[in-house]
Short mmCIF file of C-alpha atoms in Angstrom, two decimals:
data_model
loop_
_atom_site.label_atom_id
_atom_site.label_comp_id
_atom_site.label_asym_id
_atom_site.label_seq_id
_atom_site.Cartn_x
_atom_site.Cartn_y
_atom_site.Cartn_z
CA UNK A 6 23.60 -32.78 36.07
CA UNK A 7 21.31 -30.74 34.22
CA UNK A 8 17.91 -29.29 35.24
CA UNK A 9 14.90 -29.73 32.29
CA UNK A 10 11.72 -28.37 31.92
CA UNK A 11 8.56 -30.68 32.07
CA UNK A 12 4.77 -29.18 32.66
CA UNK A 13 3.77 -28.71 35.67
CA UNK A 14 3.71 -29.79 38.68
CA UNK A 15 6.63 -32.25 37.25
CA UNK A 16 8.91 -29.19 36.58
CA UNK A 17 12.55 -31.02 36.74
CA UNK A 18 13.69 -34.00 34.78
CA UNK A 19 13.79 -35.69 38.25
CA UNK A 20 10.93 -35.70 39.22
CA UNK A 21 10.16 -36.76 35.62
CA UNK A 22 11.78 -39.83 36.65
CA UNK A 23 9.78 -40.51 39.51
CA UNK A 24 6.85 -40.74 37.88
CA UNK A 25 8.12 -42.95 35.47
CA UNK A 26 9.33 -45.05 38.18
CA UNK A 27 5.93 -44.44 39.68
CA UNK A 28 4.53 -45.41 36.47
CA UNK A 29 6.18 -48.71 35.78
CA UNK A 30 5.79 -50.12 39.70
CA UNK A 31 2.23 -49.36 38.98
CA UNK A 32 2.10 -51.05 35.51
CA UNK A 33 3.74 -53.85 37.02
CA UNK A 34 1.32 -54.13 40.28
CA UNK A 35 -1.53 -54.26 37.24
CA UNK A 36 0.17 -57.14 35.75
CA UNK A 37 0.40 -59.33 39.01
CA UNK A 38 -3.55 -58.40 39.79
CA UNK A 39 -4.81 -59.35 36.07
CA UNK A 40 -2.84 -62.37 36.59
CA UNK A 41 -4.04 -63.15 39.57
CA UNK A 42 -7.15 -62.37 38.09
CA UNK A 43 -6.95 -64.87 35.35
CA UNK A 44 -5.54 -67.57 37.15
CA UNK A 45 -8.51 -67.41 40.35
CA UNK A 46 -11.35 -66.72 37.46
CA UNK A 47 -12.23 -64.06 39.37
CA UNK A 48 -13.18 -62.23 36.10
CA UNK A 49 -16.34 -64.58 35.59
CA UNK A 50 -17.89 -63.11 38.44
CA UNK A 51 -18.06 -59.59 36.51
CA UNK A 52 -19.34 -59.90 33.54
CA UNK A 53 -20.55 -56.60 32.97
CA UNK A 54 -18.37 -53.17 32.13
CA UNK A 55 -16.96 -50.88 33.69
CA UNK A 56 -18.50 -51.58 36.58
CA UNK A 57 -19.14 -55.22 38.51
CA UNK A 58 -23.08 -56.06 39.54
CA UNK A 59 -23.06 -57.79 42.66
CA UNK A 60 -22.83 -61.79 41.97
CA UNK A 61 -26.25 -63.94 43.27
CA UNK A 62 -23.91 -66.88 44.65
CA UNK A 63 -22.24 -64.97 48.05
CA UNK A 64 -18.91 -67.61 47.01
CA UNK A 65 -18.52 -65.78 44.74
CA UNK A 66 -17.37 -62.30 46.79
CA UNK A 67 -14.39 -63.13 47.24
CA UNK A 68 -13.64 -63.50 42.94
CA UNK A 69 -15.57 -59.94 42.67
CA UNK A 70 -13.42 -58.59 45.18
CA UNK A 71 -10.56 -59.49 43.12
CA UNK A 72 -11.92 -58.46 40.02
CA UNK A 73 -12.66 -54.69 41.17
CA UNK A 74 -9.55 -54.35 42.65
CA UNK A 75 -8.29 -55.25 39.06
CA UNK A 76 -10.76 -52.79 37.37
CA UNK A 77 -9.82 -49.66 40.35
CA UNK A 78 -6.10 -50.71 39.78
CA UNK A 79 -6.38 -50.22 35.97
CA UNK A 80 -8.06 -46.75 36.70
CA UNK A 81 -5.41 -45.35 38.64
CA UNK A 82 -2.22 -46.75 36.51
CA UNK A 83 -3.92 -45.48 33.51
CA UNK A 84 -3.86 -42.05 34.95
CA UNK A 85 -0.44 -42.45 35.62
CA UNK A 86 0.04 -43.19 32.44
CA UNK A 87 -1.56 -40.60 30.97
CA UNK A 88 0.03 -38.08 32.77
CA UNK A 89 3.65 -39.55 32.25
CA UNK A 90 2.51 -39.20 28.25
CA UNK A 91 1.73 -35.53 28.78
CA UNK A 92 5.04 -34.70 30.67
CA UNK A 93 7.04 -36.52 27.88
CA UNK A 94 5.21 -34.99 25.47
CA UNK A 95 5.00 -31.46 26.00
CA UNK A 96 8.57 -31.38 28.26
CA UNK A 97 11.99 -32.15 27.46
CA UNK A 98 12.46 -35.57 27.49
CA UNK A 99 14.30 -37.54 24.77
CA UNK A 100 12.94 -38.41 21.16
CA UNK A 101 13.28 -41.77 21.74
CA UNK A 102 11.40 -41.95 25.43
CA UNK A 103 8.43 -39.71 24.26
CA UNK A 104 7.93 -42.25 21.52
CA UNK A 105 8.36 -45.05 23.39
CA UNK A 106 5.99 -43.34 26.28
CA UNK A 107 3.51 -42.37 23.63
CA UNK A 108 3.45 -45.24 22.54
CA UNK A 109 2.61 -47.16 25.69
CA UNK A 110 -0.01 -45.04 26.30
CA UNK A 111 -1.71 -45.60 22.93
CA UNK A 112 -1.28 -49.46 23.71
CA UNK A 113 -2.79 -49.08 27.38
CA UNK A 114 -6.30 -47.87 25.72
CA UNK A 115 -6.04 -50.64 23.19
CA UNK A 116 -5.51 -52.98 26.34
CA UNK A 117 -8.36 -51.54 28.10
CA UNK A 118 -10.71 -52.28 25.35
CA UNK A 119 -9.57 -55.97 25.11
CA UNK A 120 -10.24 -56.21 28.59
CA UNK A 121 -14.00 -54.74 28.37
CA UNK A 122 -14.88 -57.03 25.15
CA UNK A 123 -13.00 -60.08 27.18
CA UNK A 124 -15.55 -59.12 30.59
CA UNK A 125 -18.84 -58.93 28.88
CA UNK A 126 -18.00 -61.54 26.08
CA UNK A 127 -15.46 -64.33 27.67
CA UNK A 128 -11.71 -64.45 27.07
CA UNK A 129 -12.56 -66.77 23.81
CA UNK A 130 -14.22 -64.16 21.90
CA UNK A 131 -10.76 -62.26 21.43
CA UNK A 132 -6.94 -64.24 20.91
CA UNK A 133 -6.47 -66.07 24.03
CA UNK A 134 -3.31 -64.12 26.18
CA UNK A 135 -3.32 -60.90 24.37
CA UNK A 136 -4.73 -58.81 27.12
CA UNK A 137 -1.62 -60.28 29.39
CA UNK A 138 0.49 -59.68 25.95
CA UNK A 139 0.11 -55.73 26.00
CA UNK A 140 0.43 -55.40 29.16
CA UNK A 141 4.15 -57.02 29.14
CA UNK A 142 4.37 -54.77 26.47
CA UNK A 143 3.63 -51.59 28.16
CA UNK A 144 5.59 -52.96 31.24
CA UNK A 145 8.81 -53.19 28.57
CA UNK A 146 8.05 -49.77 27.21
CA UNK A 147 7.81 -47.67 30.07
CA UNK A 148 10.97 -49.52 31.94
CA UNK A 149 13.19 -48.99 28.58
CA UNK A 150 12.20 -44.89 28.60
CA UNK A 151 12.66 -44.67 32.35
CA UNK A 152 16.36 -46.42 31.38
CA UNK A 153 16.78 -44.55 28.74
CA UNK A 154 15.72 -41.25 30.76
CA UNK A 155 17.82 -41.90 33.64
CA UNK A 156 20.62 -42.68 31.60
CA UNK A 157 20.18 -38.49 30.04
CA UNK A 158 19.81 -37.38 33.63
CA UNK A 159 22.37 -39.08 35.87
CA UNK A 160 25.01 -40.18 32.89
CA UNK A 161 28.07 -39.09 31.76
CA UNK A 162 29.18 -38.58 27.80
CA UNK A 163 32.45 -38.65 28.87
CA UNK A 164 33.24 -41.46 31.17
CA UNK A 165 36.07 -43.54 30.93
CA UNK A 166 35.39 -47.41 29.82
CA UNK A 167 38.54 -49.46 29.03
CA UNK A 168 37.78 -51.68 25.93
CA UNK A 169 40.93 -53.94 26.73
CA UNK A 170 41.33 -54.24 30.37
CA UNK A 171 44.82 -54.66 32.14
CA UNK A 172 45.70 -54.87 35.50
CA UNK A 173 45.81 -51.13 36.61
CA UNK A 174 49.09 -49.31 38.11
CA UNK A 175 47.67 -49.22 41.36
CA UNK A 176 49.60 -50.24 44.20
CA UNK A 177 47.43 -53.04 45.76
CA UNK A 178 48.36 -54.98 49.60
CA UNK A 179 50.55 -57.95 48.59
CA UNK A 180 49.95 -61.46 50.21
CA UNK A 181 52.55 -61.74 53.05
CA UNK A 182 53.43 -64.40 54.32
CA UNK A 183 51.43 -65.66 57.48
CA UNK A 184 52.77 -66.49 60.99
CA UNK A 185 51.01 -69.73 61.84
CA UNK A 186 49.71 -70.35 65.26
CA UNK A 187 52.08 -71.92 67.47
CA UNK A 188 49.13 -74.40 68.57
CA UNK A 189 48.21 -77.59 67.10
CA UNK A 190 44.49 -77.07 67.53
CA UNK A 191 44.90 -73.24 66.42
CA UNK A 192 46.36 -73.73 62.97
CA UNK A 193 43.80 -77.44 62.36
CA UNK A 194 41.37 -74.80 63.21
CA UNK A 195 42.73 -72.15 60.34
CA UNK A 196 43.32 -75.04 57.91
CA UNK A 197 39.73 -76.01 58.15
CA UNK A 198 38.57 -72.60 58.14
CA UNK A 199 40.62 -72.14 54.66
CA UNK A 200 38.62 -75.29 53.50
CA UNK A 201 35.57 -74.25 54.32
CA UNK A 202 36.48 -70.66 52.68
CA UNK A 203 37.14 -72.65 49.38
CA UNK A 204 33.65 -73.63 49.22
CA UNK A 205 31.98 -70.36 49.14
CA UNK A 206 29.72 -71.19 51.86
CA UNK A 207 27.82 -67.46 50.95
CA UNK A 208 26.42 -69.02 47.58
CA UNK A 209 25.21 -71.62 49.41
CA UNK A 210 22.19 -70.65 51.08
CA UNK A 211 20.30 -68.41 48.32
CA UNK A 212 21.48 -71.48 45.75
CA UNK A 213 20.37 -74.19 47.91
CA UNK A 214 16.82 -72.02 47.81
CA UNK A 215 16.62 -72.40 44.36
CA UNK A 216 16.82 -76.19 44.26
CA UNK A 217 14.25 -76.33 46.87
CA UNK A 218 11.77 -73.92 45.36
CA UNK A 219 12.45 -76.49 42.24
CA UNK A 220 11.59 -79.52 44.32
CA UNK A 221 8.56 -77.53 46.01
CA UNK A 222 7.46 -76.71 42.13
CA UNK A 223 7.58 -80.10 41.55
CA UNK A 224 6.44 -82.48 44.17
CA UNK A 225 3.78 -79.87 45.79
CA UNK A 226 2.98 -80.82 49.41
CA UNK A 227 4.04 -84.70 48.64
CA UNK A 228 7.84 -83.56 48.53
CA UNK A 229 9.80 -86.39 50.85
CA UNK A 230 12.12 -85.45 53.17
CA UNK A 231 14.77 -88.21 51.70
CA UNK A 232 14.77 -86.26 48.47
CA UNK A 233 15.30 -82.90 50.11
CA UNK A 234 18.33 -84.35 52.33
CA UNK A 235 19.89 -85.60 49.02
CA UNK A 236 19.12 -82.78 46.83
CA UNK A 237 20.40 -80.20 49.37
CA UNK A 238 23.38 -82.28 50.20
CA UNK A 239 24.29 -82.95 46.59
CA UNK A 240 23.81 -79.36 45.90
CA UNK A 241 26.07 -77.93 49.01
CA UNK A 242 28.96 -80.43 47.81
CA UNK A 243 28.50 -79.16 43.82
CA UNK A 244 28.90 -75.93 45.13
CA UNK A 245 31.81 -76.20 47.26
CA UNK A 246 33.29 -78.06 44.41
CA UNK A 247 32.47 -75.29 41.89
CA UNK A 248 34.11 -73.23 44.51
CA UNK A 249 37.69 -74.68 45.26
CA UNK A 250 38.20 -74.96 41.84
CA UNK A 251 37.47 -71.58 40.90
CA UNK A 252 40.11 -70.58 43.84
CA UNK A 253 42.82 -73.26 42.43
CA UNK A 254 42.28 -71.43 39.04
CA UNK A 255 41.64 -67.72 39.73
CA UNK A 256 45.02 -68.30 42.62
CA UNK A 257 47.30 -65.80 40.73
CA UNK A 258 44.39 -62.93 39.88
CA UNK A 259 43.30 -63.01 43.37
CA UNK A 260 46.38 -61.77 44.33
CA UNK A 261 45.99 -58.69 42.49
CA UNK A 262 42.46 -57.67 43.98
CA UNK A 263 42.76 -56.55 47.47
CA UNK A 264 38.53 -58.34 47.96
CA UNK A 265 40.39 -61.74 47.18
CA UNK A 266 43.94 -61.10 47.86
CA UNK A 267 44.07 -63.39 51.24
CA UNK A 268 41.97 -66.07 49.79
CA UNK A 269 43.82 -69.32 51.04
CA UNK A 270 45.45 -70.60 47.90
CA UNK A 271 46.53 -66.82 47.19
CA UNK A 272 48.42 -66.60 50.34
CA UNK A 273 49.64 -70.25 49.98
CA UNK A 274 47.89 -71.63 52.95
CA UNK A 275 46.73 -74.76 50.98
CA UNK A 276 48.61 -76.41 48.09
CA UNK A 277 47.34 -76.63 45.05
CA UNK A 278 47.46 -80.37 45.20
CA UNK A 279 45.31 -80.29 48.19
CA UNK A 280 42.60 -78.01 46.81
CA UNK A 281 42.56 -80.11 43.72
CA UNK A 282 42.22 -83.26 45.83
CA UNK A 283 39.46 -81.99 48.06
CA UNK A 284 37.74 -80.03 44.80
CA UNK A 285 37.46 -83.76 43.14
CA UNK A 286 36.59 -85.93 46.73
CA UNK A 287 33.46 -82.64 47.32
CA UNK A 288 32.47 -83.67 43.20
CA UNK A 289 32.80 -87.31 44.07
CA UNK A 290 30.47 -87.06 47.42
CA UNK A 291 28.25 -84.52 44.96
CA UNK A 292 27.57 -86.93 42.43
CA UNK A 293 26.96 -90.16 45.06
CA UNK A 294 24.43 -87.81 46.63
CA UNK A 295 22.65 -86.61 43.08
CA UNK A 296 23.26 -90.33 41.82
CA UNK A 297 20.92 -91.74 45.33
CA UNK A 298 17.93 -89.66 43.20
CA UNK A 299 18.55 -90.26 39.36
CA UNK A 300 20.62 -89.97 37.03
CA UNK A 301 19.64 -87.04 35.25
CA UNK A 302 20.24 -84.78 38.81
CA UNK A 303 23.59 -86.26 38.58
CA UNK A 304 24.32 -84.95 35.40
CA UNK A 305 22.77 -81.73 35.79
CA UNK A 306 25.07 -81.53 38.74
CA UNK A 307 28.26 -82.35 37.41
CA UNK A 308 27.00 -79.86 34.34
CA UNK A 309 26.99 -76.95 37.06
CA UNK A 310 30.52 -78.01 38.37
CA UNK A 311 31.70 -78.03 35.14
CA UNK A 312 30.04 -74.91 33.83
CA UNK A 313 30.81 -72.45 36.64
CA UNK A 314 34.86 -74.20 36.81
CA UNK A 315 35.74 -74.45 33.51
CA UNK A 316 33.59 -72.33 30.98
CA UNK A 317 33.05 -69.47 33.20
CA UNK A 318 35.63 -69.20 35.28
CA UNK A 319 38.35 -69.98 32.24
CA UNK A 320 36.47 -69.02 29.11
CA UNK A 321 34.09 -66.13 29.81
CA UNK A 322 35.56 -64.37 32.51
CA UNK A 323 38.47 -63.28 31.37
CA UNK A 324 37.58 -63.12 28.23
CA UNK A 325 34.04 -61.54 27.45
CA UNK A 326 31.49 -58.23 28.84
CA UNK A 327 28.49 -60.89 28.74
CA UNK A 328 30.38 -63.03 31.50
CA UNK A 329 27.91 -62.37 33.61
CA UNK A 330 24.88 -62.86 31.43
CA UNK A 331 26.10 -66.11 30.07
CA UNK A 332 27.65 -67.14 33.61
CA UNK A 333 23.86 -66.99 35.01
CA UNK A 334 23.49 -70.44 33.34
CA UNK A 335 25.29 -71.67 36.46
CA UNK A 336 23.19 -70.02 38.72
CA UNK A 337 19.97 -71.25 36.85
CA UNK A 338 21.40 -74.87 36.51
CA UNK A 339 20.32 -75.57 40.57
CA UNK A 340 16.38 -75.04 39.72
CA UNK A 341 16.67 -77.37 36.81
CA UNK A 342 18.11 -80.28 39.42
CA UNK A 343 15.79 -79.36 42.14
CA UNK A 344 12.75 -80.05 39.63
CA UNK A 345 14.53 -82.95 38.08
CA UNK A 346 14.97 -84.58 41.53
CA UNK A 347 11.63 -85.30 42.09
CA UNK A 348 10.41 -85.68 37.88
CA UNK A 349 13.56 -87.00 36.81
CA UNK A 350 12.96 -84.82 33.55
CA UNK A 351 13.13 -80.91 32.68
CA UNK A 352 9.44 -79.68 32.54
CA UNK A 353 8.39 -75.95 31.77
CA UNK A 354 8.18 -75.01 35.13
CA UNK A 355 11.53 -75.67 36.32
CA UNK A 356 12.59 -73.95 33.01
CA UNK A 357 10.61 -70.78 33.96
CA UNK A 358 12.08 -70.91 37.55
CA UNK A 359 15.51 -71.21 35.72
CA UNK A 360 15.13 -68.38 33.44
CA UNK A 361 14.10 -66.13 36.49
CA UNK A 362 17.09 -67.12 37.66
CA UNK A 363 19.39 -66.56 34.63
CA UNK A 364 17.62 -62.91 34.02
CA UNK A 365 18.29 -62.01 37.72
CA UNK A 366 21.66 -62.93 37.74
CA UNK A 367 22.96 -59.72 35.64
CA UNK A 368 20.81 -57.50 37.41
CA UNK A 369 22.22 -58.60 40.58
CA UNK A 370 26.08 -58.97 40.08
CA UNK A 371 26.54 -55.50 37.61
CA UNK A 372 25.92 -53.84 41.13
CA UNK A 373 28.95 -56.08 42.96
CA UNK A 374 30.72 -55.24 39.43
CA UNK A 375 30.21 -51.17 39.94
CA UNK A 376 31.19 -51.29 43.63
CA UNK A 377 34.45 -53.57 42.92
CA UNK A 378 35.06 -51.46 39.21
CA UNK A 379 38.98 -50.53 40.11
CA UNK A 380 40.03 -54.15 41.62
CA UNK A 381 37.88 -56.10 38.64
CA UNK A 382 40.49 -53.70 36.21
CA UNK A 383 43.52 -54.67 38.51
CA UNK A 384 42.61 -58.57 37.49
CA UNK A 385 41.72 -58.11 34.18
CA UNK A 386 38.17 -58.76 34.28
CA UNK A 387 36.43 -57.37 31.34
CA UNK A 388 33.25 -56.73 33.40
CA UNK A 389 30.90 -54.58 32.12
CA UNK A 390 31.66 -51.08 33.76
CA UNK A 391 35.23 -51.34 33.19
CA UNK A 392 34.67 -52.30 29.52
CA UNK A 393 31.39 -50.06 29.01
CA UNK A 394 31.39 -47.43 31.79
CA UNK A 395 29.23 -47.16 34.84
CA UNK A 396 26.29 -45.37 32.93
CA UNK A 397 25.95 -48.09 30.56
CA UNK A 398 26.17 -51.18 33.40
CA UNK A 399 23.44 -48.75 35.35
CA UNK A 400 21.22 -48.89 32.51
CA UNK A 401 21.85 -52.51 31.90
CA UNK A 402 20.46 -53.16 35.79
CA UNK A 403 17.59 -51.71 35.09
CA UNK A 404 16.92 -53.60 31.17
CA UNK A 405 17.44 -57.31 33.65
CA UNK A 406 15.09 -55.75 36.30
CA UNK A 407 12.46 -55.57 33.85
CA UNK A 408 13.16 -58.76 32.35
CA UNK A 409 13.40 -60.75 35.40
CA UNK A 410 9.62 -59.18 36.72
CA UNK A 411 8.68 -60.45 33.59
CA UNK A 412 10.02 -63.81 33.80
CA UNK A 413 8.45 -63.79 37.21
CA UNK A 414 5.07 -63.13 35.58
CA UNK A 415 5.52 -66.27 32.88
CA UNK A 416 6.27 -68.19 36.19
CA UNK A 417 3.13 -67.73 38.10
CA UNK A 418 0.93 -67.93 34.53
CA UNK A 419 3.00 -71.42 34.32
CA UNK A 420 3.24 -72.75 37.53
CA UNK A 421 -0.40 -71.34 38.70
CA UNK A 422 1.09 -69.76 42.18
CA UNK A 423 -1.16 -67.63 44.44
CA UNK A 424 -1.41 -64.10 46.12
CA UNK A 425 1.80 -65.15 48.46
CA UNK A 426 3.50 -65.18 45.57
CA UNK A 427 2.33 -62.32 43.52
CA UNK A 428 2.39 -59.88 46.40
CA UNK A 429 6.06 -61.38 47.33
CA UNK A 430 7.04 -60.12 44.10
CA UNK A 431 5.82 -56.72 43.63
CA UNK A 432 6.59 -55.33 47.31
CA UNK A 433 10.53 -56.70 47.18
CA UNK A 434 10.26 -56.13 43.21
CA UNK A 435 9.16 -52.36 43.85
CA UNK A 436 12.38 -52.57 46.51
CA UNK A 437 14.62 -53.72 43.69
CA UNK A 438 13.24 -51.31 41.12
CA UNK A 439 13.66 -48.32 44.09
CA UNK A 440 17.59 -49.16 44.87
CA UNK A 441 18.21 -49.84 41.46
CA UNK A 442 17.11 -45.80 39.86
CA UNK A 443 18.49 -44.45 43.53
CA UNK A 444 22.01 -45.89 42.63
CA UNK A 445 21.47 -43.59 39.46
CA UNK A 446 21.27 -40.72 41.44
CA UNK A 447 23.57 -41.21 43.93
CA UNK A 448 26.55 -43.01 41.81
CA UNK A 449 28.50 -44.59 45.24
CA UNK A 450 29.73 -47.80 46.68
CA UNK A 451 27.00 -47.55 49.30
CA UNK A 452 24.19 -47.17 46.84
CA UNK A 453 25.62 -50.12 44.73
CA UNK A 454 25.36 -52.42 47.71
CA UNK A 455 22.06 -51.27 48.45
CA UNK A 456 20.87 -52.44 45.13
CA UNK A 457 22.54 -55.54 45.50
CA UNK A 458 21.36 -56.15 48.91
CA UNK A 459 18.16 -55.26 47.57
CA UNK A 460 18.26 -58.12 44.70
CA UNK A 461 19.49 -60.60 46.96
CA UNK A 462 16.43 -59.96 49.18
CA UNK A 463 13.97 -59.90 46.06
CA UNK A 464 15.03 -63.50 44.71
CA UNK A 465 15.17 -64.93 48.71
CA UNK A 466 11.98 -63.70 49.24
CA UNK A 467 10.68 -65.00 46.13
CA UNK A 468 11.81 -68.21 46.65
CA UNK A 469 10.21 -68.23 49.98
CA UNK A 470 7.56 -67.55 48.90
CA UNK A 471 7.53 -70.40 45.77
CA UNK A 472 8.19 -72.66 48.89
CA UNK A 473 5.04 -72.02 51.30
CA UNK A 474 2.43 -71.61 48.04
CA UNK A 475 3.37 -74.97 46.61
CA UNK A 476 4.00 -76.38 49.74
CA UNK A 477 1.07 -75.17 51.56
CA UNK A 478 -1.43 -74.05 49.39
#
């Protein structure tokens, strides 16, 4: 990995990247406190620029506490900025990043004068959003040069990406046969155990989340405990569904990963009839349970049984790099019935919940993809490091990071959430961001899983978080 020149005190192209990293946390945090900003009208108790005079009505403290915090954070990001503009521009870095950085930079002193003229004259004296609009901008700027940055740092020109994927000549554990326990109880036990395994009880919980932070969108502090039974039910049946009949159709792959190679229906310890059987009585059950809300849960259900069964598991899978983008409709689909439980319609916030969702997904999974690389090639997959390489799907992480903060963004501006909410969001954010450039350093299985660890504690916390500020607040 080669060592560049920057100015000093950056010096090495690594620390280069840590003060882009630096750069775009602190971008971000600037986002989340002009938002908050907006959305508290904390700016109308500082009317004056750069400075605040202190307000004659003492309510209003608390807003002009806010709105400084706003005005000091903007100080200190834009010398961040600044400086990440001189390092690019006067070190080594890429043409395309010292654009893009210089760019940013020009844009950030554009943004600050919106801001003054929208302080001293009111946000209708200038086009309503644009101050919000450049900063999302700047946000998307500096994350695509520290991508692109990393990506000359920690890549590899050479790596090996296999543009047709085939099972690879790699001697992988076959399924032996089992010795089933001489007890009657023992084996009921391990055939119940392979029937709960079918369900993929793991999805469950962060899934189930989802629905509720759709319901809690929704319904506010009136949500009824007889929709949440029903929802949650409904949605822990569609999922178990989703799940057996993934196994019953993935039964001969599985066999060739060693992650999936004793999955029940891979070592033959349920028939296919039965799997199929007790994948249509858990849809049955789902749909009684979405059908005791309204109809339009029902169908949104059976749409995410169907979706993650049939079109991803048969059509995209196999079959396409964007799997996983595409596939994050399924993941997405459980916000849509948690809001339509208590609407019965789609509204724009259980969209924007949905499309955090969707944007998250790739950002979260490419890390599972990098760990399992080899046993994704022995099935076939076409996921995107064995297609692309692992410097590409790194890169890629980072691109859905940035777009999922964003989409996290558009959902508070939507669904008017608080500080909960928006600090949630930037500390396990800043996590995500953090595992996500480390695993470009270190390039292992370890750091992979500590970037997906990482996501899957960014969107539970999130949701969390949705749940007590709509619930509480």
């Amino acid at each position: 990995m080669a060592t560049e020149s920057f100015p000093r005190p950056i010096g090495t192209r690594r620390r280069f990247s840590a003060l882009l990293t630096a750069t775009a946390l602190g971008v971000y945090l600037l986002l989340i406190v002009g938002a908050t900003t907006s959305l508290t009208n904390a700016a109308a108790s500082c009317s004056t620029w750069p400075t605040c005079h202190a307000p004659v009505d003492p309510l209003s403290q608390t807003e002009l506490a806010i709105a400084w915090a706003h005005r000091l954070t903007a100080v200190v990001v834009g010398l961040l900025v600044a400086a990440t503009a001189y390092a690019a521009a006067f070190g080594d870095a890429s043409r395309r990043v010292r654009a893009t950085i210089v760019a940013a930079a020009a844009l950030y002193v554009v943004q600050v004068g919106v801001g003054a003229v929208t302080a001293t004259i009111g946000p209708e004296a200038i086009l309503p959003g644009l101050h919000l609009a450049l900063g999302l901008v700047i946000f998307s700027g500096v994350v695509l040069a520290l991508a692109w940055d990393l990506e000359l740092a920690t890549g590899s020109e050479d790596e090996d990406g296999i543009d047709s994927p085939e099972p690879l000549e790699e001697e992988v554990p076959s399924a032996s046969e089992r010795t089933l326990p001489a007890s009657r109880l023992a084996r009921a036990r391990l055939t119940a155990f392979a029937y709960f395994q079918m369900m993929k009880p793991r999805l469950m919980w962060l899934l189930c989340l989802v629905a509720a932070a759709g319901m809690a969108l929704a319904a506010g502090p009136g949500l009824e405990i007889a929709t949440i039974i029903a929802t949650l039910g409904g949605g822990v049946l569609a999922i178990g569904a989703s799940g057996t009949f993934n196994h019953v159709l993935e039964r001969d792959v599985d066999q060739k990963m060693s992650r999936t190679a004793d999955r029940p229906l891979a070592v033959d310890l349920i028939p296919v009839r039965n799997a199929l059987a007790f994948g249509a009585a858990l849809t049955a059950a789902s749909l009684a349970a979405f059908l005791s809300i309204n109809r339009l849960a029902a169908a949104l259900g059976l749409a995410a049984i169907v979706f993650y069964s049939v079109v991803y598991t048969l059509l995209l899978k196999p079959n396409t790099v964007q799997n996983t983008v595409i596939g994050g409709a399924a993941g997405a689909l459980p916000a849509l019935i948690g809001w339509a439980a208590v609407t019965n319609e789609i509204g724009w916030p259980g969209l924007a919940l949905a499309g955090v969702i969707f944007l998250w997904t790739p950002a979260h999974f490419y890390n599972l993809a990098l760990a399992y690389k080899n046993d994704y090639a022995r099935g076939g997959f076409p996921m995107m490091p064995v297609v692309r390489g692992e410097t590409v799907t790194r890169k890629h992480i980072l691109y859905y990071i940035a777009a999922t903060l964003v989409s996290s963004i558009a959902l508070a501006w939507i669904t008017d959430l608080g500080a909960l909410y928006a600090g949630t969001v930037v500390i396990f954010g800043g996590i995500f961001l953090w595992a996500a450039v480390r695993l470009h350093f270190e390039q292992t299985e370890a750091a992979a899983f500590r970037s997906f660890h990482a996501s899957n504690a960014f969107l539970g916390a999130v949701l969390v978080a949705i749940l007590v500020d709509a619930l509480a607040f």
